[in-house]
mmCIF file of C-alpha atoms in Angstrom:
data_model
loop_
_atom_site.group_PDB
_atom_site.id
_atom_site.type_symbol
_atom_site.label_atom_id
_atom_site.label_comp_id
_atom_site.label_asym_id
_atom_site.label_seq_id
_atom_site.Cartn_x
_atom_site.Cartn_y
_atom_site.Cartn_z
ATOM 1 C CA GLN A 1 145.073 79.174 120.020
ATOM 2 C CA LYS A 2 145.080 81.964 117.264
ATOM 3 C CA GLU A 3 144.365 81.008 114.348
ATOM 4 C CA VAL A 4 147.360 82.304 112.284
ATOM 5 C CA GLU A 5 150.694 81.876 114.057
ATOM 6 C CA GLN A 6 154.053 83.650 112.573
ATOM 7 C CA ASP A 7 157.033 83.926 114.359
ATOM 8 C CA PRO A 8 158.129 87.424 115.436
ATOM 9 C CA GLY A 9 162.121 87.157 115.136
ATOM 10 C CA PRO A 10 163.466 89.053 115.175
ATOM 11 C CA LEU A 11 165.198 88.023 112.920
ATOM 12 C CA SER A 12 169.093 89.037 111.371
ATOM 13 C CA VAL A 13 170.487 88.040 108.266
ATOM 14 C CA PRO A 14 173.867 89.097 106.604
ATOM 15 C CA GLU A 15 173.523 91.198 102.951
ATOM 16 C CA GLY A 16 173.075 88.629 100.310
ATOM 17 C CA ALA A 17 171.484 85.779 102.508
ATOM 18 C CA ILE A 18 168.017 83.683 101.695
ATOM 19 C CA VAL A 19 165.127 84.784 104.068
ATOM 20 C CA SER A 20 162.019 81.909 104.846
ATOM 21 C CA LEU A 21 159.451 83.617 106.774
ATOM 22 C CA ASN A 22 156.303 81.132 108.459
ATOM 23 C CA CYS A 23 153.411 81.412 109.651
ATOM 24 C CA THR A 24 150.591 77.915 110.055
ATOM 25 C CA TYR A 25 146.802 78.721 110.446
ATOM 26 C CA SER A 26 144.013 76.261 111.641
ATOM 27 C CA ASN A 27 141.230 77.253 109.849
ATOM 28 C CA SER A 28 140.139 75.120 106.669
ATOM 29 C CA ALA A 29 138.134 77.947 105.363
ATOM 30 C CA PHE A 30 141.194 80.459 104.096
ATOM 31 C CA GLN A 31 141.777 81.180 100.495
ATOM 32 C CA TYR A 32 143.354 83.489 99.770
ATOM 33 C CA PHE A 33 147.256 84.096 101.787
ATOM 34 C CA MET A 34 148.177 87.416 101.587
ATOM 35 C CA TRP A 35 152.423 88.567 102.524
ATOM 36 C CA TYR A 36 152.639 92.321 103.493
ATOM 37 C CA ARG A 37 155.771 94.211 104.505
ATOM 38 C CA GLN A 38 155.374 97.461 106.940
ATOM 39 C CA TYR A 39 158.466 99.418 107.583
ATOM 40 C CA SER A 40 158.598 101.469 110.905
ATOM 41 C CA ARG A 41 155.472 104.399 111.442
ATOM 42 C CA LYS A 42 154.221 103.255 107.805
ATOM 43 C CA GLY A 43 151.346 101.335 106.146
ATOM 44 C CA PRO A 44 150.966 97.749 105.996
ATOM 45 C CA GLU A 45 152.075 97.255 101.403
ATOM 46 C CA LEU A 46 150.628 94.225 100.153
ATOM 47 C CA LEU A 47 154.277 91.965 98.633
ATOM 48 C CA MET A 48 152.308 89.067 96.646
ATOM 49 C CA TYR A 49 149.204 86.906 97.668
ATOM 50 C CA THR A 50 148.312 83.003 96.511
ATOM 51 C CA TYR A 51 144.860 81.905 95.855
ATOM 52 C CA SER A 52 144.914 78.484 97.578
ATOM 53 C CA SER A 53 148.172 75.709 97.036
ATOM 54 C CA GLY A 54 151.286 76.511 95.270
ATOM 55 C CA ASN A 55 154.115 78.898 94.375
ATOM 56 C CA LYS A 56 154.084 82.266 93.125
ATOM 57 C CA GLU A 57 157.149 84.364 92.143
ATOM 58 C CA ASP A 58 157.494 87.956 91.613
ATOM 59 C CA GLY A 59 161.282 88.877 91.539
ATOM 60 C CA ARG A 60 162.993 87.760 94.305
ATOM 61 C CA PHE A 61 160.482 86.737 96.063
ATOM 62 C CA THR A 62 158.421 83.442 96.626
ATOM 63 C CA ALA A 63 155.114 82.682 98.353
ATOM 64 C CA GLN A 64 154.488 78.374 99.194
ATOM 65 C CA VAL A 65 151.300 77.537 100.200
ATOM 66 C CA ASP A 66 150.525 73.741 101.425
ATOM 67 C CA LYS A 67 147.235 73.882 102.423
ATOM 68 C CA SER A 68 147.628 70.234 103.445
ATOM 69 C CA SER A 69 150.021 71.214 106.003
ATOM 70 C CA LYS A 70 148.333 74.730 106.837
ATOM 71 C CA TYR A 71 151.860 76.216 106.371
ATOM 72 C CA ILE A 72 153.170 78.896 104.198
ATOM 73 C CA SER A 73 155.980 80.443 104.004
ATOM 74 C CA LEU A 74 157.535 83.958 101.887
ATOM 75 C CA PHE A 75 161.409 83.184 100.642
ATOM 76 C CA ILE A 76 163.700 86.330 99.981
ATOM 77 C CA ARG A 77 166.517 85.886 97.655
ATOM 78 C CA ASP A 78 169.992 87.950 98.186
ATOM 79 C CA SER A 79 168.606 89.655 100.850
ATOM 80 C CA GLN A 80 169.493 93.480 100.757
ATOM 81 C CA PRO A 81 168.601 96.279 103.344
ATOM 82 C CA SER A 82 166.040 97.405 102.035
ATOM 83 C CA ASP A 83 164.297 94.843 102.500
ATOM 84 C CA SER A 84 165.056 95.236 106.424
ATOM 85 C CA ALA A 85 160.878 95.662 107.444
ATOM 86 C CA THR A 86 158.757 93.680 109.673
ATOM 87 C CA TYR A 87 156.949 90.914 107.988
ATOM 88 C CA LEU A 88 152.613 90.069 107.992
ATOM 89 C CA CYS A 89 151.301 87.208 107.430
ATOM 90 C CA ALA A 90 147.168 87.387 106.659
ATOM 91 C CA MET A 91 145.045 84.943 105.218
ATOM 92 C CA SER A 92 141.835 84.849 104.087
ATOM 93 C CA GLY A 93 138.239 82.977 103.567
ATOM 94 C CA GLY A 94 134.721 82.519 105.023
ATOM 95 C CA GLY A 95 134.214 85.877 105.345
ATOM 96 C CA LYS A 96 136.557 86.664 107.477
ATOM 97 C CA SER A 97 140.514 87.745 107.419
ATOM 98 C CA THR A 98 143.026 87.439 110.477
ATOM 99 C CA PHE A 99 146.680 89.169 110.476
ATOM 100 C CA GLY A 100 149.670 86.946 111.671
ATOM 101 C CA ASP A 101 152.046 88.992 114.331
ATOM 102 C CA GLY A 102 154.771 89.941 111.536
ATOM 103 C CA THR A 103 158.092 88.454 111.833
ATOM 104 C CA THR A 104 161.001 91.723 112.203
ATOM 105 C CA LEU A 105 163.275 91.101 109.951
ATOM 106 C CA THR A 106 166.812 93.540 109.630
ATOM 107 C CA VAL A 107 169.053 93.037 107.015
ATOM 108 C CA LYS A 108 172.523 93.881 107.663
ATOM 109 C CA PRO A 109 175.545 95.203 105.029
ATOM 110 C CA ASP B 1 145.959 108.087 91.255
ATOM 111 C CA THR B 2 147.006 104.341 92.188
ATOM 112 C CA GLU B 3 147.770 105.794 97.069
ATOM 113 C CA VAL B 4 145.300 105.344 99.838
ATOM 114 C CA THR B 5 145.836 109.399 101.414
ATOM 115 C CA GLN B 6 145.166 109.509 105.004
ATOM 116 C CA THR B 7 145.111 112.390 107.526
ATOM 117 C CA PRO B 8 146.547 114.228 110.228
ATOM 118 C CA LYS B 9 149.501 112.376 109.866
ATOM 119 C CA HIS B 10 150.063 112.301 113.655
ATOM 120 C CA LEU B 11 147.383 113.567 116.159
ATOM 121 C CA VAL B 12 147.100 114.450 119.916
ATOM 122 C CA MET B 13 144.097 114.868 121.632
ATOM 123 C CA GLY B 14 142.361 115.205 125.092
ATOM 124 C CA MET B 15 139.453 112.415 126.390
ATOM 125 C CA THR B 16 137.316 115.293 125.899
ATOM 126 C CA ASN B 17 138.058 116.667 122.504
ATOM 127 C CA LYS B 18 136.595 115.598 119.186
ATOM 128 C CA LYS B 19 138.680 114.955 116.205
ATOM 129 C CA SER B 20 138.427 113.380 112.997
ATOM 130 C CA LEU B 21 140.367 111.156 110.666
ATOM 131 C CA LYS B 22 140.252 111.259 106.821
ATOM 132 C CA CYS B 23 140.822 108.936 103.988
ATOM 133 C CA GLU B 24 140.646 108.535 100.442
ATOM 134 C CA GLN B 25 141.708 107.023 97.354
ATOM 135 C CA HIS B 26 141.574 107.918 93.663
ATOM 136 C CA MET B 27 141.864 104.682 92.568
ATOM 137 C CA GLY B 28 137.425 103.803 91.658
ATOM 138 C CA HIS B 29 138.014 101.048 94.928
ATOM 139 C CA ARG B 30 134.333 100.145 96.138
ATOM 140 C CA ALA B 31 135.435 98.897 99.954
ATOM 141 C CA MET B 32 137.029 100.883 102.451
ATOM 142 C CA TYR B 33 138.590 99.939 106.056
ATOM 143 C CA TRP B 34 139.354 101.159 109.296
ATOM 144 C CA TYR B 35 142.024 99.418 110.783
ATOM 145 C CA LYS B 36 143.872 99.778 114.430
ATOM 146 C CA GLN B 37 147.404 99.221 115.039
ATOM 147 C CA LYS B 38 149.113 99.379 118.659
ATOM 148 C CA ALA B 39 152.742 99.065 118.087
ATOM 149 C CA LYS B 40 153.816 95.760 117.059
ATOM 150 C CA LYS B 41 151.020 94.272 116.492
ATOM 151 C CA PRO B 42 149.106 93.258 113.353
ATOM 152 C CA PRO B 43 146.225 95.736 111.944
ATOM 153 C CA GLU B 44 142.663 94.582 113.867
ATOM 154 C CA LEU B 45 139.748 95.605 111.641
ATOM 155 C CA MET B 46 137.366 97.848 113.019
ATOM 156 C CA PHE B 47 135.048 99.167 109.725
ATOM 157 C CA VAL B 48 134.522 97.786 106.938
ATOM 158 C CA TYR B 49 132.089 100.047 104.023
ATOM 159 C CA SER B 50 131.113 98.208 100.612
ATOM 160 C CA TYR B 51 129.501 100.557 98.107
ATOM 161 C CA GLU B 52 128.999 102.824 100.648
ATOM 162 C CA LYS B 53 127.260 101.764 103.310
ATOM 163 C CA LEU B 54 128.884 100.048 106.130
ATOM 164 C CA SER B 55 129.381 96.133 105.824
ATOM 165 C CA ILE B 56 130.795 95.638 108.775
ATOM 166 C CA ASN B 57 131.482 96.790 112.290
ATOM 167 C CA GLU B 58 133.251 94.678 114.547
ATOM 168 C CA SER B 59 132.272 95.700 117.937
ATOM 169 C CA VAL B 60 134.213 98.977 117.916
ATOM 170 C CA PRO B 61 133.175 101.534 121.035
ATOM 171 C CA SER B 62 131.103 104.276 120.122
ATOM 172 C CA ARG B 63 133.470 106.432 120.692
ATOM 173 C CA PHE B 64 134.071 105.748 117.299
ATOM 174 C CA SER B 65 132.084 106.525 115.048
ATOM 175 C CA PRO B 66 132.953 105.752 110.554
ATOM 176 C CA GLU B 67 131.754 107.640 107.355
ATOM 177 C CA CYS B 68 131.324 107.433 104.111
ATOM 178 C CA PRO B 69 130.637 110.641 102.608
ATOM 179 C CA ASN B 70 131.517 109.782 98.901
ATOM 180 C CA SER B 71 133.206 106.030 97.338
ATOM 181 C CA SER B 72 136.282 107.652 97.483
ATOM 182 C CA LEU B 73 136.460 109.526 101.386
ATOM 183 C CA LEU B 74 135.590 107.699 104.548
ATOM 184 C CA ASN B 75 135.981 109.347 107.596
ATOM 185 C CA LEU B 76 136.172 108.434 111.646
ATOM 186 C CA HIS B 77 135.302 110.280 113.507
ATOM 187 C CA LEU B 78 136.954 110.778 117.760
ATOM 188 C CA HIS B 79 135.229 111.626 120.861
ATOM 189 C CA ALA B 80 135.799 110.853 124.641
ATOM 190 C CA LEU B 81 138.744 108.892 123.213
ATOM 191 C CA GLN B 82 140.399 107.270 125.928
ATOM 192 C CA PRO B 83 144.184 106.550 126.220
ATOM 193 C CA GLU B 84 144.645 103.081 125.364
ATOM 194 C CA ASP B 85 142.832 104.332 122.390
ATOM 195 C CA SER B 86 145.946 105.357 121.050
ATOM 196 C CA ALA B 87 147.317 103.413 118.327
ATOM 197 C CA LEU B 88 148.343 103.558 114.458
ATOM 198 C CA TYR B 89 144.677 104.426 112.169
ATOM 199 C CA LEU B 90 144.462 102.563 109.036
ATOM 200 C CA CYS B 91 142.882 103.074 106.024
ATOM 201 C CA ALA B 92 142.437 100.440 103.116
ATOM 202 C CA SER B 93 140.541 100.424 99.964
ATOM 203 C CA SER B 94 140.057 97.154 97.726
ATOM 204 C CA GLN B 95 138.092 97.383 94.147
ATOM 205 C CA THR B 96 135.247 95.631 94.028
ATOM 206 C CA GLY B 97 133.744 95.047 97.361
ATOM 207 C CA VAL B 98 134.911 93.464 100.701
ATOM 208 C CA SER B 99 137.573 91.518 99.216
ATOM 209 C CA TYR B 100 140.928 91.048 101.776
ATOM 210 C CA ASN B 101 143.603 90.088 99.033
ATOM 211 C CA GLU B 102 144.314 92.888 97.673
ATOM 212 C CA GLN B 103 143.675 95.569 99.542
ATOM 213 C CA PHE B 104 145.718 98.991 99.981
ATOM 214 C CA PHE B 105 146.619 100.530 102.512
ATOM 215 C CA GLY B 106 147.704 104.027 102.934
ATOM 216 C CA PRO B 107 150.848 105.557 105.302
ATOM 217 C CA GLY B 108 148.329 105.533 108.608
ATOM 218 C CA THR B 109 147.544 108.816 111.738
ATOM 219 C CA ARG B 110 149.353 108.479 114.264
ATOM 220 C CA LEU B 111 146.743 108.601 117.300
ATOM 221 C CA THR B 112 148.328 109.728 120.937
ATOM 222 C CA VAL B 113 144.990 109.800 123.132
ATOM 223 C CA LEU B 114 146.226 112.014 125.981
#
């Protein structure tokens, strides 16, 4: 069983929709929870990270962490075609880090 | 300067060639990382340098040899690679030692081994 599970999609939504991306994990040592955006043929770009449980908002993006359920989410409000990319969750703690497999998102005009 | 640069962008090499990938950052970051990413898969950690010393080697085959000449530069020397080594090689850096929560990634070198 993988330490981090992420639905690979693909996920297709109309422009303006609210997008919800999720990951589950099994390692209780994870303390930092990151979301990366990766455009095709580019390196990952850190969108935001959260320490421990709670919410964090940055513009149209909101990250949520529920450590009791070992579940993290990224919400994108008012999605735009430029948000079309692969979104990777990542987690670290206990001296290690693991990425999810990524969810491919397409936002259609 | 707030970016990680990687050269070359693309590299095609034969199995008997020797080549090197280069990564540079001028953000004063003290940890640098090499990752390998296959298509539609997440990045896999290969090596970590912290304060110019090799900190983590994830059991990578010896045909990959990292080098950190100074705090701004990271190289990956390649020799006798296999076709299955074809992938996107990503460099990343973080500010104060090994820290996975605030890594800055470069655009990657797309490597094809014939």
